[in-house]
Short mmCIF file of C-alpha atoms in Angstrom, two decimals:
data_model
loop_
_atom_site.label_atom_id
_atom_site.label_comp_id
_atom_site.label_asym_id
_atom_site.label_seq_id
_atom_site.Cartn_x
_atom_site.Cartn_y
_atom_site.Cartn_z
CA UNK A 1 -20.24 27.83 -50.51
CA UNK A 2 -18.71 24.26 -50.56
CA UNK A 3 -15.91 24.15 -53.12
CA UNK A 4 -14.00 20.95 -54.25
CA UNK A 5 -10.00 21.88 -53.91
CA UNK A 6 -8.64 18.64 -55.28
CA UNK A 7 -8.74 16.47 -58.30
CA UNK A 8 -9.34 12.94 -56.14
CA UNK A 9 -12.01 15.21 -54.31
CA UNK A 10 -13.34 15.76 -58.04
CA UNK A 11 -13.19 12.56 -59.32
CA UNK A 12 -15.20 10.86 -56.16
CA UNK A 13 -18.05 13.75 -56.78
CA UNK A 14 -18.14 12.49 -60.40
CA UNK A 15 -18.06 9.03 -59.31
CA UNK A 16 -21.30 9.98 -57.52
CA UNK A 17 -22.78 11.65 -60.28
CA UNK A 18 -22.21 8.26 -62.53
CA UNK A 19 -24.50 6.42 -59.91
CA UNK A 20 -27.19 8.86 -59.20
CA UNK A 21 -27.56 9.43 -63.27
CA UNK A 22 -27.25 5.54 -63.61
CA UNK A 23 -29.74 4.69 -60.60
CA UNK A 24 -32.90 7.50 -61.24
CA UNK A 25 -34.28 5.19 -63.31
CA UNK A 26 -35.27 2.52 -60.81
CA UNK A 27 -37.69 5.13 -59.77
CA UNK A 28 -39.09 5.22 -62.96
CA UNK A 29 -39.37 1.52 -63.12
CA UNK A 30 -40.60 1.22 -59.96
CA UNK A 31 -43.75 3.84 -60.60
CA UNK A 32 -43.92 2.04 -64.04
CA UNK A 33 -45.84 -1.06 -62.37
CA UNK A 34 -48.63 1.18 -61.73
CA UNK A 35 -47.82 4.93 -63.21
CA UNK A 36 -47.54 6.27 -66.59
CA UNK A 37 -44.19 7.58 -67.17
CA UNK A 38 -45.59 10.94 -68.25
CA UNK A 39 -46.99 10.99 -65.04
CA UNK A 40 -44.01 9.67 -63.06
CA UNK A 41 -41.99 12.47 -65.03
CA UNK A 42 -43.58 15.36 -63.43
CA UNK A 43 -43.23 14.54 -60.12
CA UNK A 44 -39.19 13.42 -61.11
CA UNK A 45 -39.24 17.74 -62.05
CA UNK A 46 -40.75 18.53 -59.23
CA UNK A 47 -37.98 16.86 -56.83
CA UNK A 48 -35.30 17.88 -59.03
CA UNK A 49 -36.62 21.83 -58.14
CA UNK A 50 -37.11 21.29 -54.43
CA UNK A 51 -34.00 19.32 -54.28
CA UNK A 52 -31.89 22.11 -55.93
CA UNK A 53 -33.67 24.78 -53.81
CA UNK A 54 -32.13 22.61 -50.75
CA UNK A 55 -28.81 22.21 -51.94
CA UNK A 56 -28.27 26.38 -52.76
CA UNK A 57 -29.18 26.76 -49.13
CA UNK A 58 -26.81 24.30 -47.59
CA UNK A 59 -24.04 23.23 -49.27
CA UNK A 60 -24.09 26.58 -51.62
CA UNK A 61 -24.57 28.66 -48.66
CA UNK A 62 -21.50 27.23 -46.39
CA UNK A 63 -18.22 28.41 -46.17
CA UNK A 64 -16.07 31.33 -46.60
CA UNK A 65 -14.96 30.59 -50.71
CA UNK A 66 -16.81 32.06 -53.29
CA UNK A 67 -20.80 33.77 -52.68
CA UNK A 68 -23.54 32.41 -51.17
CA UNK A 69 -26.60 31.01 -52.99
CA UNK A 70 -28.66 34.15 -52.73
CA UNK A 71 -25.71 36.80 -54.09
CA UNK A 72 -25.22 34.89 -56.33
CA UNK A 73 -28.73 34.56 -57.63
CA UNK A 74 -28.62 38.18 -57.58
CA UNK A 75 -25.72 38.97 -59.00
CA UNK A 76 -25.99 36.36 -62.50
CA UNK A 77 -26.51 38.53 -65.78
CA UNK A 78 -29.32 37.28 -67.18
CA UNK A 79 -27.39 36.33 -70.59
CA UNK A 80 -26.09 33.60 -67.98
CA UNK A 81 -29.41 32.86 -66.79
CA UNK A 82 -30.68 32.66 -70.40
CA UNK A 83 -27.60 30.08 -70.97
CA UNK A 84 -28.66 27.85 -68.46
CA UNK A 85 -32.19 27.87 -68.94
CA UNK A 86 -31.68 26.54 -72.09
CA UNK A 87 -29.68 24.02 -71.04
CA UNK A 88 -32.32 23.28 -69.13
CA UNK A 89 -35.10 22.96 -71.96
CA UNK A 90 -32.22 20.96 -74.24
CA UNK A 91 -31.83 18.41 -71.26
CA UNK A 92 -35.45 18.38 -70.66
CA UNK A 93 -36.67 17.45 -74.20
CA UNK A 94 -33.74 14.76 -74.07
CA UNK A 95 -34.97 13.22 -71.14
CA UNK A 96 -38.32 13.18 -71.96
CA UNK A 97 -37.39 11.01 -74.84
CA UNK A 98 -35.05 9.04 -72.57
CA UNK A 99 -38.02 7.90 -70.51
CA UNK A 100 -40.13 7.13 -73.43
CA UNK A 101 -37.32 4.30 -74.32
CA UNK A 102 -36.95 3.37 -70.78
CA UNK A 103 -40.69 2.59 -71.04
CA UNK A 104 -40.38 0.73 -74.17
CA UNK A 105 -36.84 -0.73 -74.54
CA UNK A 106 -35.78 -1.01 -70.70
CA UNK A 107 -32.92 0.50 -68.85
CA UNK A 108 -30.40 -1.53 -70.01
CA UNK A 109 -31.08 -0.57 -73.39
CA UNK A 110 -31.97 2.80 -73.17
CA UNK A 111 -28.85 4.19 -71.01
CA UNK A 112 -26.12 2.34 -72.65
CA UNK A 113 -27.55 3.99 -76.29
CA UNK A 114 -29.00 6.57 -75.34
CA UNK A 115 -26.56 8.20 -72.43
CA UNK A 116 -23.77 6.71 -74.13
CA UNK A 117 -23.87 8.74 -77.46
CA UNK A 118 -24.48 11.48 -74.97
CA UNK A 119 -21.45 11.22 -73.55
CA UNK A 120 -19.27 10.56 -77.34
CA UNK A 121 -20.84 13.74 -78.61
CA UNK A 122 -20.91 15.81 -74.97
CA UNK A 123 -16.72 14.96 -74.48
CA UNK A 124 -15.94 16.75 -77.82
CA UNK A 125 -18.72 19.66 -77.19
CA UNK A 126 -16.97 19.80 -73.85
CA UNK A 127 -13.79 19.52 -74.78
CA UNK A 128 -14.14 22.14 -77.54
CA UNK A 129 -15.46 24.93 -75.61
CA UNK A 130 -13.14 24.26 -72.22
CA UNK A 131 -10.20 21.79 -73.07
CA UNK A 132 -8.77 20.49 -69.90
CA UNK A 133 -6.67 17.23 -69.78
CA UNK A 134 -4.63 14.87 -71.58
CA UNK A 135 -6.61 15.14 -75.18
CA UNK A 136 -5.29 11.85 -76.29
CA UNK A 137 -5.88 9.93 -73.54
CA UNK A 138 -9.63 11.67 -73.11
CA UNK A 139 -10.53 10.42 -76.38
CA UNK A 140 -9.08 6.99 -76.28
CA UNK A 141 -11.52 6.45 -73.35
CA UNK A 142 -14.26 7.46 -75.41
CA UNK A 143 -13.49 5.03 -77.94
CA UNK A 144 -13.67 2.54 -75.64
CA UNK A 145 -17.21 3.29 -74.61
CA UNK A 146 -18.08 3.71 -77.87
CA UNK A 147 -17.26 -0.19 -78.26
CA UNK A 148 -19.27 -0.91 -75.03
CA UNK A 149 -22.54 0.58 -76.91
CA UNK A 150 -22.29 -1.10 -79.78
CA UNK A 151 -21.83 -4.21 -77.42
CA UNK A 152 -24.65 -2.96 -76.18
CA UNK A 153 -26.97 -2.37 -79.65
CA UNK A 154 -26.18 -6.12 -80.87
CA UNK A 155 -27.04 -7.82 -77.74
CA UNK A 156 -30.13 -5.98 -77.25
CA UNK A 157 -30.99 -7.05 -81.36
CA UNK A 158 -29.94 -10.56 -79.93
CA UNK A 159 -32.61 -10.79 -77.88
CA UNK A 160 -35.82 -12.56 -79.41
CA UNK A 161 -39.22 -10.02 -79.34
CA UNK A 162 -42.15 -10.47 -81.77
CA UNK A 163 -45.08 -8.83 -82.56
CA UNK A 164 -45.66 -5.20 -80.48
CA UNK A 165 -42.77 -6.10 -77.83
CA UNK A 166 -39.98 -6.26 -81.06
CA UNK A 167 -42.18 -2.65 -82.62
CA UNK A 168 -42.04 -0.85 -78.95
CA UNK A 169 -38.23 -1.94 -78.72
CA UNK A 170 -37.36 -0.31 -82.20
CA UNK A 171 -38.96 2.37 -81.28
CA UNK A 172 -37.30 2.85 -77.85
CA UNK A 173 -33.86 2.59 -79.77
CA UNK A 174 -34.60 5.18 -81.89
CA UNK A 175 -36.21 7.46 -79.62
CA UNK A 176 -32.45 6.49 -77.00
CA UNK A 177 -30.46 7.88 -80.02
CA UNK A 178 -32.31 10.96 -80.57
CA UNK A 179 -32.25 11.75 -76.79
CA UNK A 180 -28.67 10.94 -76.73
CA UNK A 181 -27.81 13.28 -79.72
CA UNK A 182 -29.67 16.27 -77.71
CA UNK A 183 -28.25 15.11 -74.21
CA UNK A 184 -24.93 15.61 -75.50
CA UNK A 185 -25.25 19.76 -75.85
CA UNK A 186 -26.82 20.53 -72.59
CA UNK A 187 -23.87 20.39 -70.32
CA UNK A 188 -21.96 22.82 -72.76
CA UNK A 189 -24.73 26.22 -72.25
CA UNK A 190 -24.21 25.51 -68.29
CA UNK A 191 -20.87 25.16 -68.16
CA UNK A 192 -20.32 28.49 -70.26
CA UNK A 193 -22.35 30.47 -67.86
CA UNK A 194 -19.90 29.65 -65.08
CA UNK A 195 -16.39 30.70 -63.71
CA UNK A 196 -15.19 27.24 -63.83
CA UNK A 197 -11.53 28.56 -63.27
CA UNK A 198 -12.08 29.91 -60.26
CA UNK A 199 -14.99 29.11 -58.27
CA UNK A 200 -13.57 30.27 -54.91
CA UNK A 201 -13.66 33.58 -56.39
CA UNK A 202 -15.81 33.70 -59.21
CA UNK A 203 -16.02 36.35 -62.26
CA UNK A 204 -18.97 39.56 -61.17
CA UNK A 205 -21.80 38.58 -63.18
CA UNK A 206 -21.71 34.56 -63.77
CA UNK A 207 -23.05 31.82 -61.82
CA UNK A 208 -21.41 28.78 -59.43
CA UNK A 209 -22.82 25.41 -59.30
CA UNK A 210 -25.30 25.88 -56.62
CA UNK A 211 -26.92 28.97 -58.57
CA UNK A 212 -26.26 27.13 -61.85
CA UNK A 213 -28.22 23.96 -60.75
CA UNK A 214 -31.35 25.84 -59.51
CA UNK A 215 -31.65 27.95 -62.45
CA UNK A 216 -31.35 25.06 -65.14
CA UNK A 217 -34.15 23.19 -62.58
CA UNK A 218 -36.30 25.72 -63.26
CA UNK A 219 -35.51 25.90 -67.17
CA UNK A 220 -36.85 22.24 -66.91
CA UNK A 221 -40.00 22.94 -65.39
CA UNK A 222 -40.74 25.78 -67.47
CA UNK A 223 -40.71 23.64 -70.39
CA UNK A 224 -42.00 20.56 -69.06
CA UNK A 225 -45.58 22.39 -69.29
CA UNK A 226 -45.02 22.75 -73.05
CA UNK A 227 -43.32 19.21 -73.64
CA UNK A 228 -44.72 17.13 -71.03
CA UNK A 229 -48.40 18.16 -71.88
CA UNK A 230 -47.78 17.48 -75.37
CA UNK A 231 -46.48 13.79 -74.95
CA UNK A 232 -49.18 13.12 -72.83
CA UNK A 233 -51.65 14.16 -75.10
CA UNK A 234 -49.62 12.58 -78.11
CA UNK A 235 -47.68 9.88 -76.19
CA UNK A 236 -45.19 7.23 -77.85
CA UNK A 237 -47.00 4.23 -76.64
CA UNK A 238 -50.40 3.70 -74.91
CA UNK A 239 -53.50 6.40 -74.62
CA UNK A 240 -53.14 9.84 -74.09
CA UNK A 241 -53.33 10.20 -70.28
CA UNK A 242 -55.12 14.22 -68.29
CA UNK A 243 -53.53 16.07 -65.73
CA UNK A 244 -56.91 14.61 -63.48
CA UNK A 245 -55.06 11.08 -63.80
CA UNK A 246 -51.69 12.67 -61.96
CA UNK A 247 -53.78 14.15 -58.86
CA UNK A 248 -55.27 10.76 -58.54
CA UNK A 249 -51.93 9.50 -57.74
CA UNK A 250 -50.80 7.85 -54.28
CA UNK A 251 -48.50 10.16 -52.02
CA UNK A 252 -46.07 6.82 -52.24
CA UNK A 253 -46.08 7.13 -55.87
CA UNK A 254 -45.67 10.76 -56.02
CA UNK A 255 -42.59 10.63 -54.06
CA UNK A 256 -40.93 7.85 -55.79
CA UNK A 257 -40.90 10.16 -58.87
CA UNK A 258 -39.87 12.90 -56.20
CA UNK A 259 -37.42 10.76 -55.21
CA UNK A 260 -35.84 10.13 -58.87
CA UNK A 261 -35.21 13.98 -59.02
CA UNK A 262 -33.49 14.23 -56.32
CA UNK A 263 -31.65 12.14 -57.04
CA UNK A 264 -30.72 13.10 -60.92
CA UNK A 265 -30.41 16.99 -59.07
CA UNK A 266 -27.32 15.41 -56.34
CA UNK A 267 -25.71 13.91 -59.37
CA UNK A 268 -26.02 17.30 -61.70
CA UNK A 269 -24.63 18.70 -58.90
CA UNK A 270 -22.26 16.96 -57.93
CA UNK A 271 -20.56 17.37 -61.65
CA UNK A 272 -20.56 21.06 -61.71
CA UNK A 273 -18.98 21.47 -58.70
CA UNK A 274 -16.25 18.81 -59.69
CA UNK A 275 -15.92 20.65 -62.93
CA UNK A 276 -13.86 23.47 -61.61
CA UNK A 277 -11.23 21.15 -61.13
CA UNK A 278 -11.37 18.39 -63.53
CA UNK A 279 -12.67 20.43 -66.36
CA UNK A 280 -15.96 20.20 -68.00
CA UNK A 281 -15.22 17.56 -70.67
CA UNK A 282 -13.78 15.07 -68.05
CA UNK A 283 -16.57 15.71 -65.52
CA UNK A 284 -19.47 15.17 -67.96
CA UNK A 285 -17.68 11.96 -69.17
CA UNK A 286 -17.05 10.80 -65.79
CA UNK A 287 -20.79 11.19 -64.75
CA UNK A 288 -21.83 9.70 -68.06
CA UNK A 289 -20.31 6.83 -67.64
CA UNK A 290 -23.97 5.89 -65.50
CA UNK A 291 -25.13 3.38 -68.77
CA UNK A 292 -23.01 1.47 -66.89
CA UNK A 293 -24.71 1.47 -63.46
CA UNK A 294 -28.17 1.65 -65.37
CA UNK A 295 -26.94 -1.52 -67.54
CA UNK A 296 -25.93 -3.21 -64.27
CA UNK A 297 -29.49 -2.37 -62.36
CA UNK A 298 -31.03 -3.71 -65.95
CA UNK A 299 -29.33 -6.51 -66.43
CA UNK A 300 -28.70 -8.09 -62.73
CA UNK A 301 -31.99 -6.51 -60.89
CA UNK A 302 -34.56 -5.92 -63.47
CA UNK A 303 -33.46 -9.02 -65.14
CA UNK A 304 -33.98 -7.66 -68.77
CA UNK A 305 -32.00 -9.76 -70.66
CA UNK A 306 -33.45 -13.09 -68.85
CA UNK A 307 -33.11 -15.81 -71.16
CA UNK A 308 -30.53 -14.47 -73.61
CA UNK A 309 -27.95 -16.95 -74.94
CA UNK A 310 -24.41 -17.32 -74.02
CA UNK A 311 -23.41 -15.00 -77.17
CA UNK A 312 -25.45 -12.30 -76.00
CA UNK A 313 -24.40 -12.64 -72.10
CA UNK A 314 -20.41 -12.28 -73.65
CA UNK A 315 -21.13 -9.05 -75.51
CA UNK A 316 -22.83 -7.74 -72.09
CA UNK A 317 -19.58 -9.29 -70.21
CA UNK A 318 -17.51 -6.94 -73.07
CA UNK A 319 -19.60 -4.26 -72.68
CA UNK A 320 -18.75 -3.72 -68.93
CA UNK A 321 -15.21 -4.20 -69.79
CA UNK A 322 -14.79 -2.27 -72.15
CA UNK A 323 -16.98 0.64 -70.03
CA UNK A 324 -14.79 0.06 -67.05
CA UNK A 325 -11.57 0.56 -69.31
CA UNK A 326 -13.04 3.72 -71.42
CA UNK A 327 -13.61 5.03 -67.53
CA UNK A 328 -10.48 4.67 -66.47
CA UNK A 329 -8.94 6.68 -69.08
CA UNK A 330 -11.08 9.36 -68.99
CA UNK A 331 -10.11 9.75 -65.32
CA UNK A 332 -5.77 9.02 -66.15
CA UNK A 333 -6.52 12.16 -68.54
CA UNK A 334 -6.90 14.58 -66.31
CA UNK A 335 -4.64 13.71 -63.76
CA UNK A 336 -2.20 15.49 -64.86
#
């Protein structure tokens, strides 16, 4: 399998994680125009399977370090698998609440809250269970981002709703910090279930990121029945919408949520493979730094804050800033 050797090497595949889990949600915007997002999030599961299922039989079947996709798959103890899997249902329940705030708040709200408390609460998880890197510097990053949401929170309060629009936009900030709280422990029952000090020649018995990344897909399917069915039936906004509704779909819009998936499943990836050699605390924070590429899609493409007074445009200006600096640290932490 393809193994990452370096820390640069690490740091660009966690670069790349930050835009995929920053950019999935322009799918979700995109199928928005015309498609639920209950509906959109099905078909966003079903490309993060398929896409998995391709990468464990390229990039996790290459090479001479470490076992190919199928031994490994074979050789996980299933207290590993069970790890994973519910990492999988954690992140899926978090995600499906993500969405819902996309839906109501937009994306520049909903990452910057709700993936940005992820990442405050993830780092220390992370850090806890598989310290690696210059603690100091680690959390002084964090702090930083932690600035850039509340940046974030006021100018989004800044901006004048009424009526519904300011009720849906409460609602998708309190539905971005819930998601963020149970985003944040995900990352943590993956990472435990594999060899992340050696992935070249992993421990008998757990998994490496190609084996990891398939098996926490299919934790999120599995519970998607169970959690997707029920917010369609009891959704956060709008009528309940029937499974009939989703085969009526458009092959276009069925792979645009395909698409988003895919997308989310390179950046997962991506991070697990980088966090054999950056460590798991500096990986996650690296790709979570993404409610800065979501804010930037939001803000400059979606044009979500369109209108908003010069006070409101400075926090955003401070928000980036302060993001860009809190990244920067995170990645000086490790490089050591």
């Amino acid at each position: 399998m393809f193994v990452v050797n370096s820390y640069s090497l690490a740091v660009i595949f966690c670069f790349i994680t930050m835009l995929c889990w920053g950019s999935w949600g322009n799918t979700q915007k995109l199928a928005g125009k015309t498609w639920r997002y209950e509906l959109f999030y099905w078909d966003y599961v079903i490309g993060m399977v398929l896409f998995a299922i391709l990468l464990g039989f390229t990039m996790g079947s290459i090479g001479t370090e470490g076992r190919p996709f199928l031994e490994d798959l074979a050789q996980a103890e299933w207290g590993g698998i069970g790890s994973v899997v519910l990492g999988g249902v954690i992140f899926n329940a978090s995600n499906i609440l993500l969405s819902a705030s996309v839906s109501l708040a937009g994306l520049s709200v909903a990452f910057p809250l709700g993936v940005g408390l992820a990442l405050v609460l993830g780092v220390i998880v992370n850090y806890v269970g598989a310290p690696k890197g210059d603690p100091v510097v680690l959390f002084l990053g964090v702090a930083l981002i932690v600035v850039a949401i509340i940046c974030n929170g006021i100018a989004s309060g800044r901006m004048r709703k009424s009526g519904d629009s300011a009720a849906q936009n409460r609602k998708g900030i309190i539905l971005a910090v819930v998601a963020g709280v149970l985003m944040s422990f995900f990352y943590r029952f993956v990472a435990a279930a594999m060899d992340l000090d050696n992935f070249a020649a992993p421990t008998p018995g757990m998994l490496t990121p190609y084996s990891a990344i398939f098996v926490f897909s299919v934790g999120v399917l599995l519970s998607n029945f169970a959690f997707n069915t029920y917010a369609m039936r009891r959704p956060f906004v709008g009528a309940p919408v029937s499974y009939r509704e989703y085969f009526r779909g458009s092959l276009p819009t069925h792979l645009v949520g395909m698409l988003g998936g895919a997308v989310w499943c390179l950046g997962t990836a991506f991070s697990y493979i980088a966090a054999g050699k950056a460590g798991a605390a500096i990986s996650y924070a690296l790709g979570q730094g993404a409610p800065m590429i979501a804010a930037v899609w939001g803000v400059f493409i979606w044009k979500e804050f369109k209108g908003a007074d010069r006070k409101t445009n400075t926090l955003l200006a401070v928000m980036f800033l302060f993001f860009i600096a809190g990244l920067a640290s995170i990645i000086a932490s490790g490089g050591n």
